[in-house]
mmCIF file of C-alpha atoms in Angstrom:
data_model
loop_
_atom_site.group_PDB
_atom_site.id
_atom_site.type_symbol
_atom_site.label_atom_id
_atom_site.label_comp_id
_atom_site.label_asym_id
_atom_site.label_seq_id
_atom_site.Cartn_x
_atom_site.Cartn_y
_atom_site.Cartn_z
ATOM 1 C CA UNK A 1 21.515 13.660 -12.939
ATOM 2 C CA UNK A 2 18.291 12.859 -11.190
ATOM 3 C CA UNK A 3 17.882 11.847 -7.578
ATOM 4 C CA UNK A 4 14.977 10.733 -5.459
ATOM 5 C CA UNK A 5 13.819 13.439 -3.045
ATOM 6 C CA UNK A 6 12.468 12.447 0.365
ATOM 7 C CA UNK A 7 8.803 13.142 1.028
ATOM 8 C CA UNK A 8 9.525 15.782 3.703
ATOM 9 C CA UNK A 9 10.515 18.070 0.879
ATOM 10 C CA UNK A 10 6.895 18.059 -0.281
ATOM 11 C CA UNK A 11 4.915 17.654 2.932
ATOM 12 C CA UNK A 12 5.410 19.362 6.265
ATOM 13 C CA UNK A 13 6.004 17.058 9.198
ATOM 14 C CA UNK A 14 3.847 17.564 12.265
ATOM 15 C CA UNK B 1 -10.106 -3.185 24.014
ATOM 16 C CA UNK B 2 -9.913 -4.284 20.407
ATOM 17 C CA UNK B 3 -11.546 -7.398 18.992
ATOM 18 C CA UNK B 4 -11.642 -7.760 15.225
ATOM 19 C CA UNK B 5 -12.502 -10.871 13.224
ATOM 20 C CA UNK B 6 -11.829 -11.684 9.576
ATOM 21 C CA UNK B 7 -13.450 -14.670 7.842
ATOM 22 C CA UNK B 8 -10.240 -15.431 5.971
ATOM 23 C CA UNK B 9 -6.700 -14.901 7.259
ATOM 24 C CA UNK B 10 -5.595 -14.418 3.647
ATOM 25 C CA UNK B 11 -7.104 -10.908 3.729
ATOM 26 C CA UNK B 12 -4.610 -9.727 6.354
ATOM 27 C CA UNK B 13 -1.763 -11.813 4.917
ATOM 28 C CA UNK B 14 -2.077 -10.043 1.554
ATOM 29 C CA UNK B 15 -2.152 -6.604 3.193
ATOM 30 C CA UNK B 16 0.961 -7.360 5.239
ATOM 31 C CA UNK B 17 2.752 -8.681 2.137
ATOM 32 C CA UNK B 18 1.902 -5.408 0.377
ATOM 33 C CA UNK B 19 3.631 -3.252 3.019
ATOM 34 C CA UNK B 20 6.295 -5.374 4.737
ATOM 35 C CA UNK B 21 9.141 -4.664 2.302
ATOM 36 C CA UNK B 22 8.838 -0.940 2.961
ATOM 37 C CA UNK B 23 8.056 -0.781 6.650
ATOM 38 C CA UNK B 24 9.917 -1.990 9.726
ATOM 39 C CA UNK B 25 8.167 -0.936 12.903
ATOM 40 C CA UNK B 26 4.994 1.125 12.888
ATOM 41 C CA UNK B 27 1.890 2.011 14.841
ATOM 42 C CA UNK B 28 -1.553 0.783 13.862
ATOM 43 C CA UNK B 29 -4.197 3.102 15.302
ATOM 44 C CA UNK B 30 -7.490 1.401 16.165
ATOM 45 C CA UNK B 31 -10.740 3.115 16.989
ATOM 46 C CA UNK B 32 -14.444 2.489 16.493
ATOM 47 C CA UNK B 33 -14.238 3.262 12.757
ATOM 48 C CA UNK B 34 -11.479 0.713 12.053
ATOM 49 C CA UNK B 35 -7.707 0.310 11.804
ATOM 50 C CA UNK B 36 -5.367 2.894 10.258
ATOM 51 C CA UNK B 37 -1.635 3.042 9.639
ATOM 52 C CA UNK B 38 0.536 5.801 8.210
ATOM 53 C CA UNK B 39 4.246 5.151 7.951
ATOM 54 C CA UNK B 40 7.286 6.209 5.931
ATOM 55 C CA UNK B 41 9.771 3.738 4.539
ATOM 56 C CA UNK B 42 13.351 3.995 5.860
ATOM 57 C CA UNK B 43 14.534 6.236 3.025
ATOM 58 C CA UNK B 44 11.403 8.433 3.169
ATOM 59 C CA UNK B 45 10.682 7.866 -0.530
ATOM 60 C CA UNK B 46 7.370 6.060 0.013
ATOM 61 C CA UNK B 47 4.668 6.742 2.579
ATOM 62 C CA UNK B 48 2.213 3.905 3.190
ATOM 63 C CA UNK B 49 -1.311 4.768 4.286
ATOM 64 C CA UNK B 50 -3.597 1.877 5.160
ATOM 65 C CA UNK B 51 -7.243 2.119 6.136
ATOM 66 C CA UNK B 52 -9.261 -0.947 7.163
ATOM 67 C CA UNK B 53 -12.804 0.146 7.931
ATOM 68 C CA UNK B 54 -14.729 -1.702 10.647
ATOM 69 C CA UNK B 55 -17.237 -2.807 7.930
ATOM 70 C CA UNK B 56 -14.472 -4.888 6.359
ATOM 71 C CA UNK B 57 -14.440 -7.204 9.408
ATOM 72 C CA UNK B 58 -17.075 -9.857 10.091
ATOM 73 C CA UNK B 59 -17.042 -8.736 13.734
ATOM 74 C CA UNK B 60 -15.467 -5.555 15.064
ATOM 75 C CA UNK B 61 -15.349 -3.953 18.474
ATOM 76 C CA UNK B 62 -13.097 -1.167 19.723
ATOM 77 C CA UNK B 63 -14.556 0.890 22.559
ATOM 78 C CA UNK B 64 -11.664 3.291 22.952
ATOM 79 C CA UNK B 65 -8.585 4.125 20.925
ATOM 80 C CA UNK B 66 -5.807 1.536 20.976
ATOM 81 C CA UNK B 67 -2.334 1.961 19.434
ATOM 82 C CA UNK B 68 -0.655 -1.240 18.313
ATOM 83 C CA UNK B 69 3.106 -0.689 17.943
ATOM 84 C CA UNK B 70 4.161 -3.567 15.717
ATOM 85 C CA UNK B 71 7.148 -4.934 13.904
ATOM 86 C CA UNK B 72 5.575 -5.730 10.526
ATOM 87 C CA UNK B 73 8.004 -8.557 9.812
ATOM 88 C CA UNK B 74 7.139 -10.195 13.147
ATOM 89 C CA UNK B 75 3.460 -9.893 12.238
ATOM 90 C CA UNK B 76 4.191 -11.477 8.850
ATOM 91 C CA UNK B 77 6.069 -14.323 10.564
ATOM 92 C CA UNK B 78 3.128 -15.099 12.840
ATOM 93 C CA UNK B 79 0.617 -14.826 9.977
ATOM 94 C CA UNK B 80 2.555 -17.501 8.100
ATOM 95 C CA UNK B 81 1.243 -19.920 10.747
ATOM 96 C CA UNK B 82 -2.346 -19.272 9.611
ATOM 97 C CA UNK B 83 -3.961 -21.090 6.700
ATOM 98 C CA UNK B 84 -5.469 -18.762 4.117
ATOM 99 C CA UNK B 85 -9.050 -19.783 4.906
ATOM 100 C CA UNK B 86 -8.665 -19.761 8.699
ATOM 101 C CA UNK B 87 -10.906 -17.406 10.652
ATOM 102 C CA UNK B 88 -8.566 -14.802 12.145
ATOM 103 C CA UNK B 89 -9.220 -12.787 15.295
ATOM 104 C CA UNK B 90 -7.105 -9.878 16.556
ATOM 105 C CA UNK B 91 -7.446 -8.993 20.240
ATOM 106 C CA UNK B 92 -5.756 -6.494 22.500
ATOM 107 C CA UNK B 93 -6.790 -5.351 25.968
ATOM 108 C CA UNK B 94 -6.598 -1.681 26.921
ATOM 109 C CA UNK B 95 -3.008 -0.700 27.711
ATOM 110 C CA UNK B 96 -1.866 -4.276 27.081
ATOM 111 C CA UNK B 97 1.605 -4.922 25.756
ATOM 112 C CA UNK B 98 0.573 -7.708 23.430
ATOM 113 C CA UNK B 99 -1.612 -8.434 20.432
ATOM 114 C CA UNK B 100 -3.317 -11.835 20.516
ATOM 115 C CA UNK B 101 -3.955 -13.502 17.171
ATOM 116 C CA UNK B 102 -6.120 -16.614 16.897
ATOM 117 C CA UNK B 103 -6.424 -18.753 13.778
ATOM 118 C CA UNK B 104 -9.424 -21.095 13.649
ATOM 119 C CA UNK B 105 -10.222 -23.896 11.271
ATOM 120 C CA UNK B 106 -13.842 -24.608 12.207
ATOM 121 C CA UNK B 107 -13.956 -27.849 10.165
ATOM 122 C CA UNK B 108 -10.906 -29.364 11.822
ATOM 123 C CA UNK B 109 -11.665 -27.975 15.283
ATOM 124 C CA UNK B 110 -8.204 -26.414 15.382
ATOM 125 C CA UNK B 111 -7.489 -23.157 17.197
ATOM 126 C CA UNK B 112 -3.982 -21.665 17.269
ATOM 127 C CA UNK B 113 -3.140 -18.669 19.414
ATOM 128 C CA UNK B 114 -0.118 -16.401 19.138
ATOM 129 C CA UNK B 115 0.827 -13.453 21.337
ATOM 130 C CA UNK B 116 2.832 -10.741 19.629
ATOM 131 C CA UNK B 117 4.732 -8.294 21.822
ATOM 132 C CA UNK B 118 3.822 -4.658 21.227
ATOM 133 C CA UNK B 119 6.342 -1.833 21.210
ATOM 134 C CA UNK B 120 6.348 1.874 22.020
ATOM 135 C CA UNK B 121 7.171 3.470 18.697
ATOM 136 C CA UNK B 122 7.894 7.149 18.339
ATOM 137 C CA UNK B 123 6.694 7.754 14.821
ATOM 138 C CA UNK B 124 6.965 10.628 12.384
ATOM 139 C CA UNK B 125 3.763 11.684 10.675
ATOM 140 C CA UNK B 126 3.427 13.776 7.545
ATOM 141 C CA UNK B 127 0.433 15.992 6.896
ATOM 142 C CA UNK B 128 -0.766 15.213 3.408
ATOM 143 C CA UNK B 129 -3.069 17.880 2.017
ATOM 144 C CA UNK B 130 -6.163 17.039 -0.032
ATOM 145 C CA UNK B 131 -4.819 17.328 -3.555
ATOM 146 C CA UNK B 132 -6.418 17.756 -6.966
ATOM 147 C CA UNK B 133 -4.064 15.828 -9.210
ATOM 148 C CA UNK B 134 -3.394 16.854 -12.821
ATOM 149 C CA UNK B 135 -3.825 13.291 -14.083
ATOM 150 C CA UNK B 136 -5.718 10.273 -12.786
ATOM 151 C CA UNK B 137 -5.424 6.855 -14.411
ATOM 152 C CA UNK B 138 -7.425 3.778 -13.405
ATOM 153 C CA UNK B 139 -6.013 0.597 -14.893
ATOM 154 C CA UNK B 140 -5.517 -3.114 -14.237
ATOM 155 C CA UNK B 141 -3.245 -3.679 -11.233
ATOM 156 C CA UNK B 142 -1.767 -6.803 -12.853
ATOM 157 C CA UNK B 143 -0.988 -4.950 -16.100
ATOM 158 C CA UNK B 144 0.792 -2.158 -14.203
ATOM 159 C CA UNK B 145 2.843 -4.711 -12.247
ATOM 160 C CA UNK B 146 3.798 -6.598 -15.421
ATOM 161 C CA UNK B 147 4.717 -3.416 -17.323
ATOM 162 C CA UNK B 148 7.021 -2.195 -14.560
ATOM 163 C CA UNK B 149 8.602 -5.627 -14.147
ATOM 164 C CA UNK B 150 9.413 -5.737 -17.871
ATOM 165 C CA UNK B 151 11.009 -2.282 -17.824
ATOM 166 C CA UNK B 152 13.060 -3.034 -14.701
ATOM 167 C CA UNK B 153 15.188 -5.316 -16.905
ATOM 168 C CA UNK B 154 16.393 -2.171 -18.703
ATOM 169 C CA UNK B 155 16.856 0.454 -16.033
ATOM 170 C CA UNK B 156 16.496 1.423 -12.380
ATOM 171 C CA UNK B 157 14.045 4.173 -13.316
ATOM 172 C CA UNK B 158 10.798 4.458 -15.228
ATOM 173 C CA UNK B 159 9.328 7.588 -16.760
ATOM 174 C CA UNK B 160 5.542 7.815 -16.845
ATOM 175 C CA UNK B 161 3.934 10.262 -19.256
ATOM 176 C CA UNK B 162 0.186 10.838 -19.196
ATOM 177 C CA UNK B 163 -1.640 12.889 -21.807
ATOM 178 C CA UNK B 164 -4.985 12.676 -23.577
ATOM 179 C CA UNK B 165 -3.599 10.040 -25.965
ATOM 180 C CA UNK B 166 -2.883 7.647 -23.090
ATOM 181 C CA UNK B 167 -0.262 6.603 -20.561
ATOM 182 C CA UNK B 168 3.303 5.740 -21.586
ATOM 183 C CA UNK B 169 5.902 3.907 -19.502
ATOM 184 C CA UNK B 170 9.509 4.117 -20.679
ATOM 185 C CA UNK B 171 12.973 3.156 -19.463
ATOM 186 C CA UNK B 172 16.469 3.530 -20.844
ATOM 187 C CA UNK B 173 19.660 1.755 -19.784
ATOM 188 C CA UNK B 174 22.972 0.350 -21.011
ATOM 189 C CA UNK B 175 21.403 -2.311 -23.210
ATOM 190 C CA UNK B 176 18.932 0.034 -24.884
ATOM 191 C CA UNK B 177 15.505 1.427 -24.274
ATOM 192 C CA UNK B 178 11.894 0.304 -24.166
ATOM 193 C CA UNK B 179 8.427 1.659 -23.719
ATOM 194 C CA UNK B 180 4.801 0.567 -23.432
ATOM 195 C CA UNK B 181 1.914 2.814 -24.365
ATOM 196 C CA UNK B 182 -1.708 2.267 -23.326
ATOM 197 C CA UNK B 183 -4.572 4.140 -24.941
ATOM 198 C CA UNK B 184 -7.702 4.868 -22.926
ATOM 199 C CA UNK B 185 -10.202 2.050 -23.515
ATOM 200 C CA UNK B 186 -13.380 0.500 -22.184
ATOM 201 C CA UNK B 187 -13.555 -3.286 -21.876
ATOM 202 C CA UNK B 188 -17.222 -4.148 -21.377
ATOM 203 C CA UNK B 189 -16.579 -7.826 -20.632
ATOM 204 C CA UNK B 190 -13.675 -7.380 -18.223
ATOM 205 C CA UNK B 191 -14.108 -3.983 -16.616
ATOM 206 C CA UNK B 192 -10.768 -4.271 -14.794
ATOM 207 C CA UNK B 193 -8.964 -4.227 -18.153
ATOM 208 C CA UNK B 194 -10.371 -0.785 -19.029
ATOM 209 C CA UNK B 195 -8.028 2.191 -18.912
ATOM 210 C CA UNK B 196 -9.654 5.385 -17.759
ATOM 211 C CA UNK B 197 -7.768 8.685 -17.905
ATOM 212 C CA UNK B 198 -8.924 11.952 -16.341
ATOM 213 C CA UNK B 199 -6.654 14.843 -17.168
ATOM 214 C CA UNK B 200 -6.436 18.558 -16.501
ATOM 215 C CA UNK B 201 -2.906 18.811 -17.942
ATOM 216 C CA UNK B 202 -0.267 16.388 -19.292
ATOM 217 C CA UNK B 203 2.237 15.073 -16.731
ATOM 218 C CA UNK B 204 5.622 13.388 -16.943
ATOM 219 C CA UNK B 205 7.426 12.002 -13.869
ATOM 220 C CA UNK B 206 10.243 9.509 -13.233
ATOM 221 C CA UNK B 207 10.356 6.978 -10.421
ATOM 222 C CA UNK B 208 12.706 4.392 -8.982
ATOM 223 C CA UNK B 209 11.616 0.947 -10.201
ATOM 224 C CA UNK B 210 12.692 -0.987 -7.095
ATOM 225 C CA UNK B 211 10.347 1.021 -4.879
ATOM 226 C CA UNK B 212 7.637 0.834 -7.539
ATOM 227 C CA UNK B 213 7.948 -2.928 -7.690
ATOM 228 C CA UNK B 214 7.490 -3.112 -3.894
ATOM 229 C CA UNK B 215 4.370 -0.950 -4.205
ATOM 230 C CA UNK B 216 2.851 -3.215 -6.867
ATOM 231 C CA UNK B 217 3.004 -6.163 -4.446
ATOM 232 C CA UNK B 218 -0.421 -4.788 -3.439
ATOM 233 C CA UNK B 219 -1.761 -6.076 -6.780
ATOM 234 C CA UNK B 220 -3.174 -9.157 -5.040
ATOM 235 C CA UNK B 221 -5.521 -6.867 -3.074
ATOM 236 C CA UNK B 222 -7.435 -5.298 -5.943
ATOM 237 C CA UNK B 223 -8.034 -5.879 -9.657
ATOM 238 C CA UNK B 224 -7.498 -2.189 -10.437
ATOM 239 C CA UNK B 225 -5.092 0.512 -9.299
ATOM 240 C CA UNK B 226 -5.553 4.287 -9.349
ATOM 241 C CA UNK B 227 -2.451 6.315 -10.262
ATOM 242 C CA UNK B 228 -2.591 10.060 -9.600
ATOM 243 C CA UNK B 229 0.140 12.457 -10.651
ATOM 244 C CA UNK B 230 0.946 16.165 -10.689
ATOM 245 C CA UNK B 231 4.212 17.582 -12.047
ATOM 246 C CA UNK B 232 6.867 17.915 -9.322
ATOM 247 C CA UNK B 233 4.745 16.252 -6.632
ATOM 248 C CA UNK B 234 4.652 12.760 -5.128
ATOM 249 C CA UNK B 235 2.355 10.371 -6.968
ATOM 250 C CA UNK B 236 -0.576 8.794 -5.154
ATOM 251 C CA UNK B 237 -1.106 5.116 -5.933
ATOM 252 C CA UNK B 238 -4.208 3.497 -4.490
ATOM 253 C CA UNK B 239 -5.477 -0.066 -4.250
ATOM 254 C CA UNK B 240 -9.073 -0.163 -3.009
ATOM 255 C CA UNK B 241 -10.133 -2.694 -0.395
ATOM 256 C CA UNK B 242 -13.730 -3.858 0.227
ATOM 257 C CA UNK B 243 -13.841 -1.304 3.074
ATOM 258 C CA UNK B 244 -10.799 0.945 2.939
ATOM 259 C CA UNK B 245 -7.613 1.207 0.921
ATOM 260 C CA UNK B 246 -3.856 0.777 0.746
ATOM 261 C CA UNK B 247 -2.397 4.006 -0.544
ATOM 262 C CA UNK B 248 1.186 4.907 -1.348
ATOM 263 C CA UNK B 249 2.626 8.421 -1.701
ATOM 264 C CA UNK B 250 5.708 8.046 -3.868
ATOM 265 C CA UNK B 251 8.376 10.756 -4.267
ATOM 266 C CA UNK B 252 9.479 11.207 -7.892
ATOM 267 C CA UNK B 253 13.020 11.597 -9.151
ATOM 268 C CA UNK B 254 14.072 15.231 -9.393
ATOM 269 C CA UNK B 255 16.751 16.935 -11.496
ATOM 270 C CA UNK B 256 19.800 18.012 -9.460
#
């Protein structure tokens, strides 16, 4: 199965 | 204070239509260089980044930074009261709690004025690093929109594969599967129909088609779109404006 990963997984919040 | 004039209200209407399905409330930051917005959609799958340079306005003045906390749907509602060729002016005093929009039809001597309440919005920001993408494709915005719309009849997801042979869009669902392949090409007569691929390595990523279809609502802003992809990273999808851009960072589907 594939799921959509939220963008925080890729970019650090600040 | 901010005072910014556009010769045609349609310019702002199209921008708002390109972002309203993804964004609820967000801050527009204004300074002497122009207007900027960075906001995540509710599910944090798409980040919208809008830049409207001061050169894109027929008149522009912003002495000190102003933050406009707006409900994008309220803005869209007010903009519906403007005719496409009306002259549009945005005004906000320092520390004011409202944005004043005027729509002028100089031929009919009509001036409409609307005051939109501003909000204090506590917003999350993501730091997006400068990225060298593995694949960059410049293609017709209308062709991308049409291709994705066709495939959405088959599935909720599209897989995009880019290699030196071209770019391939494919989808598979209960009724079967389908794909469209575009080879790189140069159209001398209609430059926007050219397909330009720059590649350091082949890439394949899958995306949700509903979000993608919302992104391609920006097709009315630009004849071409730039798609940038790296394996395992969000795609960057950019529509250029006369002075600025609407850019989307789009999280791919990932194996569990």
